[in-house]
Coordinates of C-alpha atoms in Angstrom, one line a residue:
Chain B
M1 CA 28.3 35.8 7.2
T2 CA 26.7 33.4 9.7
T3 CA 23.3 33.7 8.0
R4 CA 25.0 32.8 4.7
T5 CA 26.6 29.6 6.1
R6 CA 23.4 28.7 7.9
S7 CA 21.4 29.0 4.7
G8 CA 24.2 27.2 2.9
R9 CA 23.9 24.3 5.3
A10 CA 20.1 24.3 5.0
L11 CA 20.4 24.2 1.2
A12 CA 22.8 21.2 1.4
L13 CA 20.4 19.4 3.8
D14 CA 17.6 20.2 1.4
I15 CA 19.4 18.7 -1.6
L16 CA 20.4 15.6 0.5
N17 CA 16.7 15.2 1.6
H18 CA 15.4 15.4 -2.0
G19 CA 18.2 13.1 -3.2
A20 CA 17.5 10.5 -0.6
L21 CA 13.8 10.4 -1.4
T22 CA 14.5 10.3 -5.1
L23 CA 16.6 7.2 -4.4
V24 CA 13.8 5.6 -2.5
A25 CA 11.4 6.5 -5.3
L26 CA 13.7 4.9 -7.9
L27 CA 13.9 1.7 -5.8
F28 CA 10.1 1.8 -5.6
L29 CA 9.8 2.1 -9.3
F30 CA 12.1 -0.8 -9.9
P31 CA 9.3 -3.4 -10.5
F32 CA 8.0 -1.3 -13.3
F33 CA 11.4 -1.2 -14.8
W34 CA 11.9 -4.9 -14.3
M35 CA 8.6 -5.6 -16.1
V36 CA 9.6 -3.7 -19.2
S37 CA 13.2 -4.9 -19.1
N38 CA 12.0 -8.5 -19.1
A39 CA 9.3 -7.8 -21.6
V40 CA 11.8 -7.0 -24.3
R41 CA 14.2 -10.1 -23.9
S42 CA 13.9 -13.7 -25.1
N43 CA 12.3 -16.1 -22.7
A44 CA 15.6 -18.0 -22.3
E45 CA 17.2 -14.7 -21.2
V46 CA 14.5 -14.0 -18.7
L47 CA 15.4 -17.2 -16.8
A48 CA 19.2 -17.0 -17.4
I49 CA 21.5 -17.0 -14.4
P50 CA 23.1 -14.7 -13.4
V51 CA 20.5 -12.0 -13.7
R52 CA 21.2 -9.1 -16.0
L53 CA 19.5 -5.7 -15.6
L54 CA 19.2 -5.1 -19.3
P55 CA 18.7 -7.6 -22.1
N56 CA 21.5 -8.5 -24.4
V57 CA 19.3 -8.0 -27.4
F58 CA 16.2 -5.8 -27.1
E59 CA 13.3 -7.6 -28.6
W60 CA 10.8 -4.8 -28.9
D61 CA 8.5 -6.8 -31.1
N62 CA 7.6 -8.9 -28.0
F63 CA 4.9 -6.5 -27.3
A64 CA 3.4 -7.2 -30.7
K65 CA 4.0 -10.9 -30.3
A66 CA 2.3 -11.0 -26.9
W67 CA -0.6 -9.1 -28.4
T68 CA -1.2 -11.7 -31.1
Q69 CA -0.2 -14.9 -29.2
L70 CA -3.3 -14.7 -27.1
P71 CA -6.4 -12.8 -28.2
F72 CA -5.0 -9.8 -26.4
G73 CA -6.8 -7.2 -28.4
R74 CA -10.0 -9.0 -27.6
F75 CA -9.2 -8.9 -23.9
F76 CA -8.4 -5.2 -24.1
L77 CA -11.7 -4.6 -25.8
N78 CA -13.6 -6.8 -23.3
S79 CA -12.0 -4.8 -20.4
M80 CA -12.9 -1.6 -22.1
I81 CA -16.5 -2.6 -22.7
V82 CA -16.9 -3.7 -19.1
S83 CA -15.2 -0.7 -17.5
V84 CA -17.0 1.9 -19.6
S85 CA -20.4 0.3 -19.2
V86 CA -20.1 -0.1 -15.5
T87 CA -18.9 3.5 -15.3
L88 CA -21.8 4.9 -17.4
I89 CA -24.5 3.0 -15.4
T90 CA -22.9 3.9 -12.1
V91 CA -22.8 7.6 -13.0
V92 CA -26.4 7.7 -14.3
V93 CA -27.9 5.8 -11.4
S94 CA -25.8 7.7 -8.8
C95 CA -26.9 11.1 -10.2
L96 CA -30.6 10.1 -10.2
S97 CA -30.5 8.7 -6.7
G98 CA -28.2 11.4 -5.4
Y99 CA -30.6 14.0 -6.7
A100 CA -33.6 12.4 -5.0
F101 CA -31.7 12.2 -1.7
A102 CA -30.4 15.8 -1.9
R103 CA -33.4 17.7 -3.3
L104 CA -36.6 15.8 -3.0
K105 CA -38.8 15.2 0.1
F106 CA -40.3 11.8 0.5
P107 CA -41.2 9.6 3.5
G108 CA -38.4 7.4 4.8
R109 CA -35.7 9.4 3.0
D110 CA -33.3 9.4 5.9
A111 CA -33.8 5.7 6.7
L112 CA -33.2 4.8 3.1
L113 CA -30.0 6.8 3.0
M114 CA -28.8 5.0 6.1
A115 CA -29.6 1.7 4.4
Y116 CA -27.5 2.8 1.4
L117 CA -24.6 3.7 3.7
G118 CA -25.0 0.4 5.6
T119 CA -24.5 -1.7 2.5
L120 CA -21.1 0.0 2.1
M121 CA -19.9 -2.0 5.0
V122 CA -20.6 -5.4 3.4
P123 CA -17.3 -6.8 1.9
A124 CA -17.6 -7.6 -1.8
I125 CA -16.1 -11.1 -1.4
M126 CA -19.1 -12.1 0.8
L127 CA -21.6 -11.5 -2.0
I128 CA -19.6 -13.3 -4.7
I129 CA -21.4 -16.6 -4.2
P130 CA -25.0 -15.4 -4.2
L131 CA -24.3 -12.9 -7.0
F132 CA -22.9 -15.8 -9.1
L133 CA -26.1 -17.8 -8.4
I134 CA -28.3 -14.9 -9.4
V135 CA -26.3 -14.3 -12.6
N136 CA -26.5 -18.1 -13.2
N137 CA -30.3 -18.1 -12.7
M138 CA -30.7 -15.2 -15.1
G139 CA -28.7 -17.2 -17.7
M140 CA -26.1 -14.5 -17.8
V141 CA -23.0 -16.6 -17.0
N142 CA -20.3 -15.8 -19.6
T143 CA -22.1 -12.7 -20.9
F144 CA -21.3 -9.1 -20.6
Q145 CA -24.5 -8.3 -18.8
G146 CA -23.5 -10.9 -16.2
V147 CA -20.2 -9.3 -15.5
I148 CA -21.4 -5.7 -15.8
L149 CA -24.8 -5.4 -14.0
P150 CA -24.1 -6.8 -10.6
V151 CA -21.2 -4.4 -10.0
S152 CA -22.9 -1.3 -11.4
F153 CA -25.2 -0.5 -8.5
G154 CA -22.9 0.2 -5.6
T155 CA -24.4 2.7 -3.2
F156 CA -21.2 4.8 -2.7
G157 CA -21.9 6.8 -5.9
A158 CA -25.4 7.8 -4.7
F159 CA -23.9 9.1 -1.4
L160 CA -21.1 10.9 -3.2
M161 CA -23.4 12.7 -5.6
R162 CA -25.8 13.6 -2.8
Q163 CA -23.1 15.2 -0.9
F164 CA -22.0 17.2 -3.9
F165 CA -25.6 18.2 -4.9
L166 CA -26.2 19.5 -1.4
S167 CA -23.5 22.1 -2.0
I168 CA -25.2 23.5 -5.1
P169 CA -27.3 26.6 -4.2
M170 CA -31.1 25.9 -4.3
E171 CA -31.8 29.3 -6.0
L172 CA -30.1 28.0 -9.2
E173 CA -32.9 25.5 -9.8
E174 CA -35.8 27.5 -8.3
A175 CA -35.9 29.9 -11.3
A176 CA -36.1 26.9 -13.6
R177 CA -38.9 25.4 -11.4
I178 CA -40.9 28.6 -11.8
D179 CA -40.4 28.4 -15.6
G180 CA -42.0 25.0 -15.4
A181 CA -39.0 22.8 -16.0
S182 CA -39.3 19.2 -14.9
R183 CA -37.1 17.7 -12.2
L184 CA -35.3 15.5 -14.7
R185 CA -34.8 18.5 -17.0
I186 CA -33.3 20.5 -14.1
L187 CA -31.0 17.6 -13.2
I188 CA -29.7 17.2 -16.7
S189 CA -29.4 20.8 -17.7
I190 CA -28.5 22.6 -14.4
I191 CA -27.2 20.2 -11.8
V192 CA -25.1 17.8 -13.9
P193 CA -23.1 20.5 -15.7
L194 CA -22.2 22.0 -12.3
S195 CA -21.2 18.6 -10.9
M196 CA -18.5 17.7 -13.4
P197 CA -15.8 17.5 -10.7
A198 CA -17.7 15.0 -8.7
I199 CA -18.9 13.0 -11.8
G200 CA -15.3 13.0 -13.0
L201 CA -14.1 11.6 -9.7
L202 CA -16.8 8.9 -9.6
S203 CA -16.1 7.9 -13.2
L204 CA -12.3 7.8 -12.7
F205 CA -12.4 5.6 -9.6
T206 CA -15.2 3.4 -11.0
F207 CA -13.4 2.9 -14.3
I208 CA -10.0 2.1 -12.7
G209 CA -11.7 -0.2 -10.2
Q210 CA -13.3 -2.2 -13.0
W211 CA -10.2 -2.2 -15.2
N212 CA -8.3 -3.7 -12.3
N213 CA -11.1 -6.0 -11.1
F214 CA -10.1 -9.7 -11.2
L215 CA -12.2 -12.0 -9.1
W216 CA -15.6 -11.2 -10.5
P217 CA -14.7 -11.4 -14.2
L218 CA -12.7 -14.6 -13.4
I219 CA -15.9 -16.2 -12.0
V220 CA -18.4 -15.0 -14.5
M221 CA -16.5 -15.0 -17.8
T222 CA -16.0 -18.7 -18.2
G223 CA -15.2 -18.7 -21.9
S224 CA -11.7 -17.7 -22.7
D225 CA -12.7 -15.3 -25.5
N226 CA -14.7 -13.2 -23.0
A227 CA -11.9 -12.8 -20.5
T228 CA -11.0 -9.3 -19.4
L229 CA -7.4 -8.2 -19.4
P230 CA -6.4 -9.2 -15.8
V231 CA -8.0 -12.7 -16.3
G232 CA -6.4 -13.0 -19.7
L233 CA -3.0 -12.3 -18.2
T234 CA -3.2 -15.5 -16.1
Y235 CA -3.6 -17.6 -19.3
F236 CA 0.1 -17.1 -20.1
Q237 CA 0.7 -18.8 -16.7
S238 CA -1.3 -22.0 -17.3
Q239 CA 0.2 -22.8 -20.7
Q240 CA 3.1 -25.2 -21.2
G241 CA 5.8 -23.4 -19.2
T242 CA 5.3 -19.8 -18.5
Q243 CA 6.2 -17.4 -21.3
W244 CA 7.7 -14.8 -19.0
N245 CA 8.6 -12.3 -21.6
F246 CA 5.1 -12.2 -23.1
I247 CA 3.4 -12.2 -19.8
M248 CA 5.5 -9.1 -18.8
A249 CA 4.7 -7.4 -22.1
G250 CA 1.0 -8.1 -21.5
A251 CA 1.2 -6.9 -17.9
A252 CA 2.9 -3.7 -18.9
L253 CA 0.2 -3.0 -21.5
S254 CA -2.5 -3.7 -19.0
M255 CA -1.0 -1.1 -16.6
L256 CA -0.9 1.6 -19.2
P257 CA -4.4 3.1 -18.8
G258 CA -4.0 3.4 -15.1
I259 CA -0.5 4.9 -15.2
I260 CA -1.6 7.5 -17.8
L261 CA -4.7 8.4 -15.9
A262 CA -2.8 8.7 -12.6
I263 CA -0.3 11.1 -14.2
L264 CA -2.8 13.1 -16.2
L265 CA -5.3 13.4 -13.4
Q266 CA -3.0 13.6 -10.4
K267 CA -4.5 16.8 -9.2
L268 CA -8.1 15.5 -9.3
I269 CA -6.9 12.3 -7.4
Y270 CA -5.0 14.3 -4.8
N271 CA -8.0 16.6 -4.2
S272 CA -10.4 13.7 -3.9
I273 CA -8.1 11.9 -1.4
A274 CA -7.5 15.2 0.4
L275 CA -11.3 15.5 0.8
N276 CA -11.3 12.2 2.6
A277 CA -8.4 13.4 4.8
G278 CA -10.2 16.6 5.5
M279 CA -13.3 14.7 6.7
G280 CA -11.0 12.5 8.7
G281 CA -13.3 9.6 8.3
R282 CA -16.0 11.3 10.2
Chain J
M1 CA -65.6 22.7 -6.7
T2 CA -62.2 22.3 -5.2
A3 CA -61.3 25.7 -6.6
I4 CA -64.1 27.4 -4.7
E5 CA -63.1 25.5 -1.5
D6 CA -59.5 26.6 -2.0
T7 CA -60.4 30.2 -2.3
A8 CA -62.8 30.1 0.5
A9 CA -60.4 28.4 2.9
P10 CA -58.3 30.4 5.3
A11 CA -54.8 31.1 4.2
P12 CA -52.8 28.5 6.4
L13 CA -55.0 25.7 5.1
I14 CA -54.3 26.6 1.5
R15 CA -50.6 26.6 2.3
S16 CA -50.7 23.2 3.9
R17 CA -52.8 21.7 1.3
H18 CA -50.6 23.1 -1.4
R19 CA -47.6 21.8 0.4
S20 CA -49.0 18.3 0.8
R21 CA -49.8 18.1 -2.9
L22 CA -46.3 19.4 -3.6
D23 CA -44.9 16.8 -1.3
R24 CA -46.8 14.1 -3.0
R25 CA -45.5 15.2 -6.3
E26 CA -42.0 15.3 -5.0
G27 CA -42.5 11.9 -3.5
R28 CA -43.6 10.5 -6.9
A29 CA -40.6 12.2 -8.6
A30 CA -38.3 10.8 -6.0
F31 CA -39.7 7.3 -6.6
F32 CA -38.8 7.4 -10.3
F33 CA -35.4 8.9 -9.6
L34 CA -34.6 6.2 -7.1
L35 CA -36.1 3.3 -9.0
P36 CA -33.1 2.2 -11.1
G37 CA -30.8 2.4 -8.1
L38 CA -33.3 0.6 -5.9
I39 CA -33.9 -2.2 -8.3
G40 CA -30.1 -2.7 -8.6
M41 CA -29.6 -2.5 -4.9
V42 CA -32.3 -5.0 -4.0
L43 CA -31.3 -7.4 -6.7
F44 CA -27.5 -7.2 -6.4
L45 CA -27.0 -6.3 -2.7
I46 CA -30.0 -7.0 -0.5
V47 CA -31.0 -10.3 -2.0
P48 CA -27.4 -11.6 -2.1
I49 CA -26.9 -10.6 1.5
I50 CA -30.0 -12.6 2.6
A51 CA -29.2 -15.4 0.2
S52 CA -25.7 -15.6 1.7
V53 CA -27.1 -16.0 5.2
V54 CA -29.5 -18.7 4.1
L55 CA -26.9 -20.5 2.0
S56 CA -24.6 -20.7 5.0
F57 CA -27.1 -23.0 6.7
T58 CA -27.4 -25.3 3.7
N59 CA -25.2 -27.9 2.1
W60 CA -25.8 -26.7 -1.5
K61 CA -23.2 -27.9 -4.0
L62 CA -24.5 -25.9 -7.0
L63 CA -26.1 -29.0 -8.5
G64 CA -29.2 -30.6 -6.9
T65 CA -31.4 -29.0 -4.4
P66 CA -30.1 -27.2 -1.3
E67 CA -30.8 -29.0 2.0
F68 CA -31.2 -27.1 5.2
V69 CA -28.5 -28.4 7.6
G70 CA -28.8 -25.9 10.5
I71 CA -25.6 -24.7 12.0
S72 CA -23.7 -27.8 11.1
N73 CA -21.5 -25.9 8.6
Y74 CA -20.4 -23.6 11.4
V75 CA -19.9 -26.6 13.7
R76 CA -17.8 -28.4 11.1
L77 CA -15.8 -25.2 10.4
F78 CA -14.9 -24.6 14.0
T79 CA -14.4 -28.2 15.2
A80 CA -13.7 -30.6 12.3
D81 CA -12.2 -28.7 9.3
P82 CA -8.4 -29.2 9.6
Q83 CA -7.8 -26.3 7.3
F84 CA -9.9 -23.7 8.9
W85 CA -7.7 -22.6 11.9
P86 CA -4.6 -22.4 9.8
V87 CA -6.5 -20.3 7.3
V88 CA -7.8 -18.0 10.1
R89 CA -4.3 -17.8 11.5
N90 CA -2.8 -16.9 8.1
T91 CA -5.4 -14.2 7.5
L92 CA -4.8 -12.6 10.9
F93 CA -1.1 -12.9 10.5
F94 CA -1.3 -11.2 7.1
T95 CA -3.6 -8.5 8.4
A96 CA -1.5 -7.7 11.5
E97 CA 1.8 -7.5 9.7
Y98 CA 0.5 -5.8 6.6
L99 CA -1.5 -3.2 8.6
V100 CA 1.3 -2.2 10.9
L101 CA 3.9 -2.0 8.0
N102 CA 1.5 -0.2 5.7
I103 CA 0.6 2.5 8.3
V104 CA 4.2 3.0 9.5
I105 CA 5.7 3.1 5.9
S106 CA 2.9 5.3 4.5
L107 CA 3.1 7.7 7.4
G108 CA 6.8 7.8 7.1
L109 CA 6.7 8.5 3.4
A110 CA 4.0 11.1 3.9
V111 CA 6.0 13.0 6.5
W112 CA 9.1 12.7 4.3
I113 CA 7.2 14.0 1.3
S114 CA 5.7 16.9 3.2
S115 CA 9.2 18.0 4.3
L116 CA 10.2 18.6 0.7
K117 CA 10.4 22.1 -0.7
M118 CA 9.7 21.0 -4.3
G119 CA 8.4 18.0 -6.3
Q120 CA 5.9 16.9 -3.7
R121 CA 3.3 16.0 -6.3
W122 CA 5.7 13.9 -8.3
F123 CA 6.7 11.8 -5.4
R124 CA 3.0 11.4 -4.5
V125 CA 2.3 10.2 -8.1
I126 CA 5.2 7.8 -8.0
F127 CA 4.1 6.1 -4.8
F128 CA 0.5 6.2 -5.9
L129 CA 1.1 4.5 -9.3
P130 CA 0.7 0.8 -8.2
T131 CA -2.8 1.7 -6.7
F132 CA -4.0 2.5 -10.2
T133 CA -2.6 -0.6 -11.9
P134 CA -4.1 -4.1 -12.0
G135 CA -3.2 -6.2 -8.9
I136 CA -2.7 -9.2 -11.2
A137 CA 0.0 -7.4 -13.3
V138 CA 1.6 -6.3 -10.0
A139 CA 1.6 -9.8 -8.6
I140 CA 3.0 -11.3 -11.9
V141 CA 6.1 -9.1 -12.0
W142 CA 6.8 -9.7 -8.3
M143 CA 6.4 -13.4 -9.0
L144 CA 9.3 -13.1 -11.5
I145 CA 11.3 -11.1 -9.0
F146 CA 10.9 -13.9 -6.4
S147 CA 11.3 -16.8 -8.8
P148 CA 14.2 -19.2 -8.0
G149 CA 17.4 -17.7 -9.4
G150 CA 15.4 -14.5 -10.0
F151 CA 16.3 -10.9 -9.1
F152 CA 15.6 -11.3 -5.4
D153 CA 17.9 -14.3 -5.1
Y154 CA 20.5 -12.4 -7.1
V155 CA 20.4 -9.5 -4.7
M156 CA 20.5 -11.8 -1.7
G157 CA 23.5 -13.6 -3.2
A158 CA 25.3 -10.4 -3.9
L159 CA 24.8 -9.5 -0.2
S160 CA 26.0 -13.0 0.7
V161 CA 22.7 -13.7 2.6
Q162 CA 21.6 -17.3 2.4
V163 CA 17.8 -17.4 1.9
P164 CA 15.7 -20.2 0.5
S165 CA 13.5 -19.4 -2.5
M166 CA 10.8 -17.1 -1.1
L167 CA 7.7 -18.5 -2.8
T168 CA 8.4 -22.2 -2.2
D169 CA 9.4 -21.8 1.5
Q170 CA 6.7 -22.4 4.1
T171 CA 7.5 -19.5 6.3
L172 CA 8.8 -17.0 3.7
A173 CA 6.0 -17.3 1.2
M174 CA 3.7 -15.2 3.3
Q175 CA 6.4 -12.6 3.7
A176 CA 6.7 -12.4 -0.1
V177 CA 2.9 -11.8 -0.4
I178 CA 3.2 -9.1 2.3
I179 CA 6.0 -7.3 0.5
V180 CA 4.0 -7.3 -2.8
S181 CA 0.9 -6.1 -1.0
I182 CA 2.8 -3.3 0.7
W183 CA 4.3 -2.1 -2.6
A184 CA 0.9 -2.2 -4.2
G185 CA -1.1 -0.7 -1.3
V186 CA 1.1 1.8 0.5
G187 CA 0.5 4.7 -2.0
Y188 CA -3.1 5.4 -1.2
N189 CA -2.4 5.9 2.5
T190 CA 0.7 7.9 1.7
V191 CA -1.3 10.4 -0.4
L192 CA -4.1 10.4 2.3
F193 CA -1.7 11.1 5.2
N194 CA 0.2 13.6 3.1
A195 CA -3.0 15.6 2.4
A196 CA -3.8 15.5 6.1
L197 CA -0.4 16.8 7.0
D198 CA -0.8 19.6 4.4
M199 CA -3.9 20.8 6.3
V200 CA -2.1 21.2 9.7
P201 CA -2.0 25.0 10.1
Q202 CA 1.6 26.3 9.7
S203 CA 1.0 28.8 12.5
Y204 CA 0.7 26.0 15.1
L205 CA 4.1 24.6 14.0
E206 CA 5.7 28.0 13.9
A207 CA 4.4 28.8 17.4
A208 CA 5.8 25.5 18.7
R209 CA 9.1 26.2 17.0
I210 CA 9.4 29.6 18.7
D211 CA 8.6 28.0 22.0
G212 CA 11.6 25.7 21.4
A213 CA 9.9 22.5 20.5
T214 CA 12.2 20.1 18.5
A215 CA 11.2 18.7 15.2
W216 CA 10.5 15.4 17.0
D217 CA 8.2 17.1 19.5
R218 CA 6.4 19.0 16.8
F219 CA 5.7 15.6 15.1
W220 CA 4.5 13.7 18.2
K221 CA 2.7 16.5 20.0
I222 CA 1.2 18.6 17.2
R223 CA 1.1 17.0 13.7
L224 CA 0.3 13.4 14.8
P225 CA -2.6 14.3 17.1
L226 CA -4.0 16.7 14.4
I227 CA -4.0 14.1 11.7
S228 CA -5.1 11.3 14.0
P229 CA -8.7 11.2 12.7
T230 CA -7.3 10.7 9.2
L231 CA -4.9 8.1 10.5
F232 CA -7.8 6.3 12.1
F233 CA -9.8 6.4 8.9
G234 CA -6.8 5.0 6.9
T235 CA -6.2 2.2 9.5
V236 CA -9.9 1.1 9.5
M237 CA -10.1 1.0 5.7
T238 CA -6.8 -0.8 5.3
A239 CA -7.8 -3.4 7.9
I240 CA -11.1 -4.1 6.1
T241 CA -9.4 -4.6 2.7
S242 CA -6.5 -6.6 4.0
L243 CA -8.8 -9.2 5.7
Q244 CA -10.1 -9.8 2.1
V245 CA -6.8 -10.3 0.4
F246 CA -7.1 -12.5 -2.7
D247 CA -5.5 -11.4 -6.0
Q248 CA -1.8 -11.6 -5.0
I249 CA -2.4 -15.0 -3.4
Y250 CA -4.3 -16.4 -6.4
V251 CA -1.5 -15.5 -8.8
M252 CA 1.7 -15.9 -6.7
T253 CA 1.1 -19.0 -4.5
R254 CA -2.5 -20.4 -4.9
G255 CA -2.5 -20.7 -1.1
G256 CA 0.7 -22.7 -1.1
P257 CA 3.2 -24.0 -0.4
G258 CA 1.1 -26.4 1.6
N259 CA -1.5 -24.2 3.2
A260 CA 1.0 -21.5 4.1
T261 CA -0.6 -18.6 2.3
S262 CA -4.2 -19.7 2.2
T263 CA -6.4 -16.9 3.6
L264 CA -10.1 -16.6 4.1
G265 CA -10.6 -14.8 0.8
Y266 CA -8.8 -17.6 -1.0
A267 CA -10.6 -20.3 1.0
I268 CA -14.0 -18.8 -0.1
Y269 CA -12.9 -18.9 -3.7
Q270 CA -11.5 -22.4 -3.4
R271 CA -14.5 -23.9 -1.6
G272 CA -17.1 -22.1 -3.6
F273 CA -15.8 -22.1 -7.2
Q274 CA -13.4 -25.0 -7.3
N275 CA -15.1 -27.5 -5.0
F276 CA -18.6 -26.0 -5.6
Q277 CA -19.5 -26.1 -1.9
M278 CA -21.6 -23.0 -2.1
G279 CA -23.1 -23.5 1.4
Y280 CA -19.9 -24.1 3.1
A281 CA -18.1 -21.2 1.4
S282 CA -20.9 -18.9 2.5
T283 CA -20.3 -20.0 6.0
I284 CA -16.6 -19.0 5.7
A285 CA -17.8 -15.6 4.2
W286 CA -19.9 -14.9 7.3
V287 CA -17.0 -15.8 9.6
M288 CA -14.9 -13.3 7.6
F289 CA -17.7 -10.7 8.0
A290 CA -17.7 -11.3 11.7
M291 CA -14.0 -10.8 11.9
I292 CA -14.2 -7.6 9.9
M293 CA -16.9 -6.3 12.2
A294 CA -15.0 -7.4 15.3
L295 CA -11.7 -5.8 14.1
T296 CA -13.6 -2.5 13.2
A297 CA -15.3 -2.5 16.6
V298 CA -12.0 -2.9 18.4
Q299 CA -10.5 -0.1 16.4
F300 CA -13.5 2.2 17.2
W301 CA -13.0 1.3 20.9
L302 CA -9.3 1.9 20.8
Q303 CA -9.7 5.3 19.0
R304 CA -10.8 6.9 22.3
K305 CA -7.3 6.4 23.5
W306 CA -5.4 8.0 20.6
V307 CA -7.7 9.9 18.2
H308 CA -8.1 13.6 18.9
Y309 CA -11.1 15.3 17.4
D310 CA -10.7 19.0 17.2
N311 CA -14.1 20.3 18.4

């Protein structure tokens, strides 16, 4: 009897615990709700006092209107071009360098690896000015090369891939060596297929990092047609009076890829962060 | 000729010669594998780092030729620029409050989530979502929430709390920026700390429970020390990023009202890309770098007092 009441109380506490955190989570999600709720009302109603949680009239076509009012499709495409290109270059360069660091002997290897790690400590914002000057000198202001190339050679990827390659058994490639396969061949047909989890991780975080990047595209893409999505969003602000409903619709659309990826790939994200936690920053 | 020599030579020599030829071949392969990365790193990391130092000693304004001015940018920054100290103070204020709130809230949420019997991953995803969305979109919706007569004012009115409009008030504007930054940034640390808590061996906690340790004791004496290396890592990374805060400020306040929310990151942008004072902005960047290094060093020094490595 006592065990039953005790377990009954534990169950009640459990339900309370889950319920309370659900409440906190709903409060936390409120800004997302507020964004969508304001995206589908008229601009007058966005600013109306008192505030209403839901619009009087749902104007779902605001999403379509926002999309056409500014060259939003263009911004979306620009963001996609930049994010995909940076991700591709980063993955290829990181795999090549990571392989050299993990599997090849050459003089100064450890010193070079330390230099790679050292550059990770330099904050991005410090390099913004000289990077802009380099891009400017190469005549790449307001071009896709200008926005893509300078952010594609971060040294983190090389380090990540090296760590992963080290965990792949040497024997797997030795057989191929004996058969006379070149190093590049081995990398492409043996190492890379085995490294898909690490490559997936690097791609995911690079893609999202670029999709959300603001300051660098803001500085390089000076023409309004070449703006990426985050920069394009700020254009609603500078026009005659802010069009709050359209800006909310645009912001919601710009969030979609990240939200979808976060939900679809939650396990991969958790595992990658858990890896960090496991290393404890050591 | 070489073939004869090779066969005639004693075995160890063959090996070593064979090895050195192999090493040379590996070295050549390594060179080609590293080449793209090296070109990129030199061009977009090493050269900019050097250029940034050099620029900070010039008065270059983008047009015309840069002129070497010695340390006068630094002197002007520390002694004559009326905006510099307020900007430093704003940055330190933001970092201190944001860092403490972020770590306390994310640790609290992580412990709370780990106490759940089900749905842990859904709560993790929910708190992580803002991490994966553009900071600009986040800042924009919060700007609407904080706008005069907006949702925040409505809630405060309903609670009969008299507050001036957040974004236009000298003292409250920074608080608004901090709230937004917490909402946007707390998720990563939550997942990080939650993962670390998951790795604490259940047997330790069970043993302590049998010995009569309360939940509070188990948290302070077992779980917290065991996750302290992760906590340290999270704190260092959060401090480094928070000293560079920019996006929220650009969208929500543009450094205002007055100079109330102008931080070093915003000042670099303003001086460099609005006033085109490239030299002076580079000087500010190096001051920021020095602050990041100093703060990181302090944290590494402090870690001896509270971080427990299990070896």
